[in-house]
Each structure stands twice: as structure tokens, then as C-alpha cells.
Amino acid sequence: MGNEKKRILVIEDNEILLSTMQFVLVREGYDLLLARSVMTRSMVSDETIDLVITDLALPFANGYEIIDRIRKSNTNNQVPVIIISGYRDDNSIVEGFEVGANDYIKKPISPSELISRVRLRIGHA
């Protein structure tokens, strides 16, 4: 079906940022799966998704490991990944790309930048 909503898995432990991203992305017409805990593992391998947005510093997982798991999954190994992180140093950014991320947004995020980068990776909702 050509008019199914594009599905984005958002992995973020900060409730305020998660709510902001949810508001912005749903308003744009995307379908969201929100991961705040270890359920991320099954979501990465079991759900069909069009894009992953993940933080790196999570209390329940390492964002780099999540990206590595995505790249090794049978279902979603080609899905684009956008990192949103407070880590602003070059080493963190380079490591994100080395493990397979497609984009890196430094916190604090701008809603318009988020939408632009999501559209760049998967198009309009």
C-alpha cells in the first residue's frame, strides 16, 4: 500500500525531548514507535521501520551498540539512522558514522532541523 505512514523508531530517555520529537514528527504525518527502555532490542529486530532516531547516552543501552545491532539485523539493516546526542566532540561524531549512522544532530535540537534531516533520509510522511 503506497499510502502507509512512514514509521520512525525514536530511542530517547529524556521525556521532554521525546515529547517534543513526538509532537513535531506526528504533526508532520509520521508514525512513531517510542523506545524508552530495553524493549529497543525486540523493536529493532521485529518491527518494520523506515528510520531510527537514537540518542547515544542511554541508561539502558549504548547508542553505538544499538546502531550496530540494527546493522546486523535481518529486518532493518538498511534503515537510515540519525543520532541525536549531547556529545559534541569529533570522536563521538566520527564513531557514530563508523558504526553505521547516516546523520548526527547535536543537542539541543531545532524542530525545523529535525524535520529537514528526516525528510532528507526518508522523504515526506
PDB file of C-alpha atoms in Angstrom:
ATOM      1  CA  MET A   1       0.000   0.000   0.000  1.00  0.00           C
ATOM      2  CA  GLY A   2       1.558   3.215  -1.135  1.00  0.00           C
ATOM      3  CA  ASN A   3      -0.099   5.465   1.409  1.00  0.00           C
ATOM      4  CA  GLU A   4       1.074   3.785   4.615  1.00  0.00           C
ATOM      5  CA  LYS A   5       2.689   6.212   7.003  1.00  0.00           C
ATOM      6  CA  LYS A   6       6.447   6.075   7.264  1.00  0.00           C
ATOM      7  CA  ARG A   7       7.427   4.591  10.619  1.00  0.00           C
ATOM      8  CA  ILE A   8      10.193   6.057  12.775  1.00  0.00           C
ATOM      9  CA  LEU A   9      11.668   4.356  15.839  1.00  0.00           C
ATOM     10  CA  VAL A  10      12.736   7.030  18.346  1.00  0.00           C
ATOM     11  CA  ILE A  11      15.092   5.862  21.123  1.00  0.00           C
ATOM     12  CA  GLU A  12      15.459   8.574  23.778  1.00  0.00           C
ATOM     13  CA  ASP A  13      15.325   8.592  27.575  1.00  0.00           C
ATOM     14  CA  ASN A  14      14.764  12.335  28.053  1.00  0.00           C
ATOM     15  CA  GLU A  15      10.988  12.665  28.349  1.00  0.00           C
ATOM     16  CA  ILE A  16      10.902  16.341  27.355  1.00  0.00           C
ATOM     17  CA  LEU A  17      12.947  15.776  24.205  1.00  0.00           C
ATOM     18  CA  LEU A  18      10.981  12.627  23.409  1.00  0.00           C
ATOM     19  CA  SER A  19       7.687  14.516  23.743  1.00  0.00           C
ATOM     20  CA  THR A  20       8.995  17.327  21.553  1.00  0.00           C
ATOM     21  CA  MET A  21      10.130  14.940  18.831  1.00  0.00           C
ATOM     22  CA  GLN A  22       6.846  13.056  19.063  1.00  0.00           C
ATOM     23  CA  PHE A  23       4.832  16.264  18.671  1.00  0.00           C
ATOM     24  CA  VAL A  24       6.902  17.507  15.727  1.00  0.00           C
ATOM     25  CA  LEU A  25       7.083  14.207  13.836  1.00  0.00           C
ATOM     26  CA  VAL A  26       3.442  13.176  14.347  1.00  0.00           C
ATOM     27  CA  ARG A  27       2.335  16.637  13.244  1.00  0.00           C
ATOM     28  CA  GLU A  28       4.307  16.055  10.039  1.00  0.00           C
ATOM     29  CA  GLY A  29       2.419  12.795   9.488  1.00  0.00           C
ATOM     30  CA  TYR A  30       4.968  10.171  10.543  1.00  0.00           C
ATOM     31  CA  ASP A  31       4.055   7.071  12.569  1.00  0.00           C
ATOM     32  CA  LEU A  32       6.260   6.709  15.655  1.00  0.00           C
ATOM     33  CA  LEU A  33       7.456   3.857  17.811  1.00  0.00           C
ATOM     34  CA  LEU A  34       8.863   5.236  21.054  1.00  0.00           C
ATOM     35  CA  ALA A  35      11.524   3.351  22.994  1.00  0.00           C
ATOM     36  CA  ARG A  36      12.423   4.464  26.486  1.00  0.00           C
ATOM     37  CA  SER A  37      13.792   1.148  27.767  1.00  0.00           C
ATOM     38  CA  VAL A  38      15.299  -2.209  26.871  1.00  0.00           C
ATOM     39  CA  MET A  39      12.340  -3.069  24.634  1.00  0.00           C
ATOM     40  CA  THR A  40      14.519  -1.465  21.975  1.00  0.00           C
ATOM     41  CA  ARG A  41      16.147  -4.825  21.219  1.00  0.00           C
ATOM     42  CA  SER A  42      12.982  -6.507  20.055  1.00  0.00           C
ATOM     43  CA  MET A  43      11.766  -3.397  18.236  1.00  0.00           C
ATOM     44  CA  VAL A  44      14.960  -3.192  16.207  1.00  0.00           C
ATOM     45  CA  SER A  45      14.661  -6.766  15.013  1.00  0.00           C
ATOM     46  CA  ASP A  46      10.881  -7.363  14.957  1.00  0.00           C
ATOM     47  CA  GLU A  47       9.307  -4.161  13.649  1.00  0.00           C
ATOM     48  CA  THR A  48       9.483  -2.890  10.093  1.00  0.00           C
ATOM     49  CA  ILE A  49      10.719   0.683  10.327  1.00  0.00           C
ATOM     50  CA  ASP A  50      11.769   3.375   7.852  1.00  0.00           C
ATOM     51  CA  LEU A  51      14.108   5.389  10.102  1.00  0.00           C
ATOM     52  CA  VAL A  52      15.735   5.191  13.530  1.00  0.00           C
ATOM     53  CA  ILE A  53      16.490   8.261  15.639  1.00  0.00           C
ATOM     54  CA  THR A  54      18.616   7.407  18.662  1.00  0.00           C
ATOM     55  CA  ASP A  55      20.458   9.068  21.484  1.00  0.00           C
ATOM     56  CA  LEU A  56      23.913   7.760  22.380  1.00  0.00           C
ATOM     57  CA  ALA A  57      23.904   8.153  26.170  1.00  0.00           C
ATOM     58  CA  LEU A  58      21.059   5.997  27.411  1.00  0.00           C
ATOM     59  CA  PRO A  59      20.699   4.486  30.895  1.00  0.00           C
ATOM     60  CA  PHE A  60      19.642   1.129  29.441  1.00  0.00           C
ATOM     61  CA  ALA A  61      21.897   0.810  26.395  1.00  0.00           C
ATOM     62  CA  ASN A  62      24.823   2.257  24.499  1.00  0.00           C
ATOM     63  CA  GLY A  63      23.645   4.063  21.363  1.00  0.00           C
ATOM     64  CA  TYR A  64      26.602   2.797  19.356  1.00  0.00           C
ATOM     65  CA  GLU A  65      25.630  -0.781  20.257  1.00  0.00           C
ATOM     66  CA  ILE A  66      22.038  -0.122  19.206  1.00  0.00           C
ATOM     67  CA  ILE A  67      23.228   1.068  15.797  1.00  0.00           C
ATOM     68  CA  ASP A  68      25.498  -1.970  15.483  1.00  0.00           C
ATOM     69  CA  ARG A  69      22.541  -4.240  16.340  1.00  0.00           C
ATOM     70  CA  ILE A  70      20.433  -2.501  13.678  1.00  0.00           C
ATOM     71  CA  ARG A  71      23.132  -3.012  11.059  1.00  0.00           C
ATOM     72  CA  LYS A  72      23.296  -6.732  11.954  1.00  0.00           C
ATOM     73  CA  SER A  73      19.515  -7.291  11.990  1.00  0.00           C
ATOM     74  CA  ASN A  74      17.801  -9.263   9.260  1.00  0.00           C
ATOM     75  CA  THR A  75      14.844  -6.914   9.043  1.00  0.00           C
ATOM     76  CA  ASN A  76      16.228  -3.387   9.304  1.00  0.00           C
ATOM     77  CA  ASN A  77      19.915  -3.487   8.416  1.00  0.00           C
ATOM     78  CA  GLN A  78      19.499  -0.876   5.646  1.00  0.00           C
ATOM     79  CA  VAL A  79      17.304   1.538   7.601  1.00  0.00           C
ATOM     80  CA  PRO A  80      18.747   5.065   7.925  1.00  0.00           C
ATOM     81  CA  VAL A  81      19.884   6.044  11.423  1.00  0.00           C
ATOM     82  CA  ILE A  82      20.059   9.580  12.807  1.00  0.00           C
ATOM     83  CA  ILE A  83      21.929  10.148  16.067  1.00  0.00           C
ATOM     84  CA  ILE A  84      20.722  12.945  18.328  1.00  0.00           C
ATOM     85  CA  SER A  85      23.256  13.496  21.082  1.00  0.00           C
ATOM     86  CA  GLY A  86      24.700  15.924  23.537  1.00  0.00           C
ATOM     87  CA  TYR A  87      28.143  14.592  22.680  1.00  0.00           C
ATOM     88  CA  ARG A  88      29.628  17.362  20.596  1.00  0.00           C
ATOM     89  CA  ASP A  89      33.217  16.151  20.224  1.00  0.00           C
ATOM     90  CA  ASP A  90      34.624  14.976  16.905  1.00  0.00           C
ATOM     91  CA  ASN A  91      35.449  11.493  18.216  1.00  0.00           C
ATOM     92  CA  SER A  92      31.815  10.776  19.147  1.00  0.00           C
ATOM     93  CA  ILE A  93      30.580  12.035  15.803  1.00  0.00           C
ATOM     94  CA  VAL A  94      33.148  10.015  13.836  1.00  0.00           C
ATOM     95  CA  GLU A  95      32.430   6.869  15.875  1.00  0.00           C
ATOM     96  CA  GLY A  96      28.714   7.310  15.151  1.00  0.00           C
ATOM     97  CA  PHE A  97      29.370   7.309  11.426  1.00  0.00           C
ATOM     98  CA  GLU A  98      31.820   4.407  11.723  1.00  0.00           C
ATOM     99  CA  VAL A  99      29.213   2.149  13.367  1.00  0.00           C
ATOM    100  CA  GLY A 100      26.733   2.959  10.623  1.00  0.00           C
ATOM    101  CA  ALA A 101      24.822   6.144  11.415  1.00  0.00           C
ATOM    102  CA  ASN A 102      23.717   8.219   8.435  1.00  0.00           C
ATOM    103  CA  ASP A 103      23.420  11.557  10.229  1.00  0.00           C
ATOM    104  CA  TYR A 104      24.288  13.251  13.530  1.00  0.00           C
ATOM    105  CA  ILE A 105      22.371  16.091  15.168  1.00  0.00           C
ATOM    106  CA  LYS A 106      23.862  17.843  18.173  1.00  0.00           C
ATOM    107  CA  LYS A 107      21.578  18.699  21.103  1.00  0.00           C
ATOM    108  CA  PRO A 108      19.788  20.966  21.653  1.00  0.00           C
ATOM    109  CA  ILE A 109      17.810  20.180  18.531  1.00  0.00           C
ATOM    110  CA  SER A 110      15.803  22.527  16.383  1.00  0.00           C
ATOM    111  CA  PRO A 111      12.426  21.124  15.261  1.00  0.00           C
ATOM    112  CA  SER A 112      12.947  22.516  11.754  1.00  0.00           C
ATOM    113  CA  GLU A 113      16.396  20.899  11.513  1.00  0.00           C
ATOM    114  CA  LEU A 114      14.947  17.592  12.717  1.00  0.00           C
ATOM    115  CA  ILE A 115      12.211  17.655  10.069  1.00  0.00           C
ATOM    116  CA  SER A 116      14.686  18.631   7.342  1.00  0.00           C
ATOM    117  CA  ARG A 117      17.031  15.778   8.200  1.00  0.00           C
ATOM    118  CA  VAL A 118      14.208  13.242   8.474  1.00  0.00           C
ATOM    119  CA  ARG A 119      12.878  14.325   5.068  1.00  0.00           C
ATOM    120  CA  LEU A 120      16.378  14.078   3.616  1.00  0.00           C
ATOM    121  CA  ARG A 121      16.587  10.436   4.739  1.00  0.00           C
ATOM    122  CA  ILE A 122      13.048   9.139   4.092  1.00  0.00           C
ATOM    123  CA  GLY A 123      11.116  11.878   2.353  1.00  0.00           C
ATOM    124  CA  HIS A 124       7.841  13.467   3.383  1.00  0.00           C
ATOM    125  CA  ALA A 125       5.398  11.479   5.503  1.00  0.00           C
TER     126      ALA A 125
END
